Amino acid sequence: MDPAAADLDAGDLLGGYRDRFVGAESPLVYFDGNSLGRPLRVTGPRLTAFVEQEWGGRLIRGWDEAWLELPRVIGDDLASACLGAGPGTVTVGDSTTVLLYKLIRAAVAARPGRTEIVLDRDQFPTDRYVAAGVADECGLTLRWIDVDTTAGVTPDQVAAVVGPQTALVLVNHVAYRSAWLADVPAITRIAHDAGALVLWDLCHSAGVVPVLLEEWEVDLAVGCTYKYLNGGPGSPAFLYVAGRLQDELTQPIQGWMGAAEPFLMGPSYEPAQGIRRFLSGTPAIVGMLALQDMLALVADAGIDAVRAKSVALTSYAVDVADELLTPLGVELASPRDPELRGGHVTLNHPLMREVTAALWQRDVIPDYRDPHGLRIGLSPLSTSFAEVRSGLESVRDVLVGMTPSDR
Ligand SMILES: *Cc1c(COP(=O)(O)O)cnc(C)c1O
């Protein structure tokens, strides 16, 4: 084993958490915890117990006894563990895509007469597609910001396009391609100075980069829970609405679970007070259980310690890439300054699509993102420094095998 990696692992205060994840004992290298986090070992028995005791034993009584409150209970845990928000501001349900639709529609409806949604061209596709759909539906214009795909959107770029016509500014906190970390307080202030609302997509920051929604005066946020929050494939997303806006905003999917009195089953929709009005239908209870286990772990480790390890992991990955891969023509496609970088590192090379396929065959699992980026996602609680070293050595070996004439 590489001595530097061994030293870093030996000094890692969070190193003990890795064994709590399924698969930690295997030599497989997992560089995709930012796309689908590993499951925790406690989750298997927890799910079995849920089926046998809660679902199987309590049956429909479970709704009154616990499940109806679960979106709020988990929302509060999420708010305090990693979002810097108080109780009653976060809830869980639907997918990020659906929550984006709800909040974009709610926001533009709250700014009547304003005609534009500001966003950048390198946002995650679903964000751009949903915004385009809402723009068509509501007769609005999308105001696009062009960004460098190895970096991301800056406050100056936002300041240059917002104005009295702006209803909403939509921003990804961490760029899914480059890991660029956008300046939330500065961009939020710029949007507010123009009288616009701002919606932050936290999919690639929730659980890895500390977020201070209240201190930063964010209006609205969404994020998914199957990435750094290890909720499992398709686990429900979360949304945040600042307390000051909750009674002013109404969302378009008016379902009974967001109604003031769901069990009154009245003739017309009356929204609930508070965060519950942003729910629509029956919450996906089974899908939330693994997330609950991971939130307990993040709270135990502390989000600032998680971020410190994340910075150490990505910085180490950059150092190892400089040493092993730069000589082979690989280029860093993420910010070099850790202050400007989220939890992953992207490495560009014209052959990365083929390299990724070859790595998967060898049980080294990164992601590939066009145009030719190998994306190394480093989930802090389940990834060791030795894993980073060994995975990047495999990238080198595969690349050397594919480019013999270059050497
Ligand atoms: C992963 C991700 C999504 C995913 O949306 P789903 O509705 O869960 O498929 C959305 N936005 C961003 C920025 C993402 O990284």
PDB file of C-alpha atoms and ligand atoms in Angstrom, residues 95-97 124 126-127 172 176 201 203-204 224 226-227, ligand 1:
ATOM      1  CA  SER A  95     -38.225  13.259  -6.726  1.00  0.00           C
ATOM      2  CA  THR A  96     -35.968  16.277  -7.072  1.00  0.00           C
ATOM      3  CA  THR A  97     -37.421  16.777 -10.551  1.00  0.00           C
ATOM      4  CA  PHE A 124     -28.027  19.349 -14.362  1.00  0.00           C
ATOM      5  CA  THR A 126     -33.474  17.948 -15.209  1.00  0.00           C
ATOM      6  CA  ASP A 127     -33.185  21.483 -13.791  1.00  0.00           C
ATOM      7  CA  ASN A 172     -26.911  24.308  -8.615  1.00  0.00           C
ATOM      8  CA  TYR A 176     -22.453  18.077 -11.295  1.00  0.00           C
ATOM      9  CA  ASP A 201     -30.398  22.748  -6.035  1.00  0.00           C
ATOM     10  CA  CYS A 203     -28.215  17.517  -4.898  1.00  0.00           C
ATOM     11  CA  HIS A 204     -24.413  17.431  -4.956  1.00  0.00           C
ATOM     12  CA  CYS A 224     -31.826  14.462  -3.508  1.00  0.00           C
ATOM     13  CA  TYR A 226     -29.622   8.952  -2.701  1.00  0.00           C
ATOM     14  CA  LYS A 227     -26.266  10.654  -3.368  1.00  0.00           C
TER      15      LYS A 227
HETATM   16  C1  LIG B   1     -28.851  14.056  -9.253  1.00  0.00           C
HETATM   17  C2  LIG B   1     -29.432  15.387  -9.544  1.00  0.00           C
HETATM   18  C3  LIG B   1     -30.800  15.521  -9.796  1.00  0.00           C
HETATM   19  C4  LIG B   1     -31.664  14.297  -9.845  1.00  0.00           C
HETATM   20  O1  LIG B   1     -33.022  14.517  -9.976  1.00  0.00           O
HETATM   21  P1  LIG B   1     -34.007  13.259  -9.823  1.00  0.00           P
HETATM   22  O2  LIG B   1     -35.336  13.819  -9.927  1.00  0.00           O
HETATM   23  O3  LIG B   1     -33.686  12.602  -8.508  1.00  0.00           O
HETATM   24  O4  LIG B   1     -33.699  12.287 -10.910  1.00  0.00           O
HETATM   25  C5  LIG B   1     -31.308  16.805  -9.995  1.00  0.00           C
HETATM   26  N1  LIG B   1     -30.496  17.886  -9.952  1.00  0.00           N
HETATM   27  C6  LIG B   1     -29.167  17.777  -9.722  1.00  0.00           C
HETATM   28  C7  LIG B   1     -28.313  19.000  -9.655  1.00  0.00           C
HETATM   29  C8  LIG B   1     -28.590  16.522  -9.535  1.00  0.00           C
HETATM   30  O5  LIG B   1     -27.288  16.403  -9.310  1.00  0.00           O
END
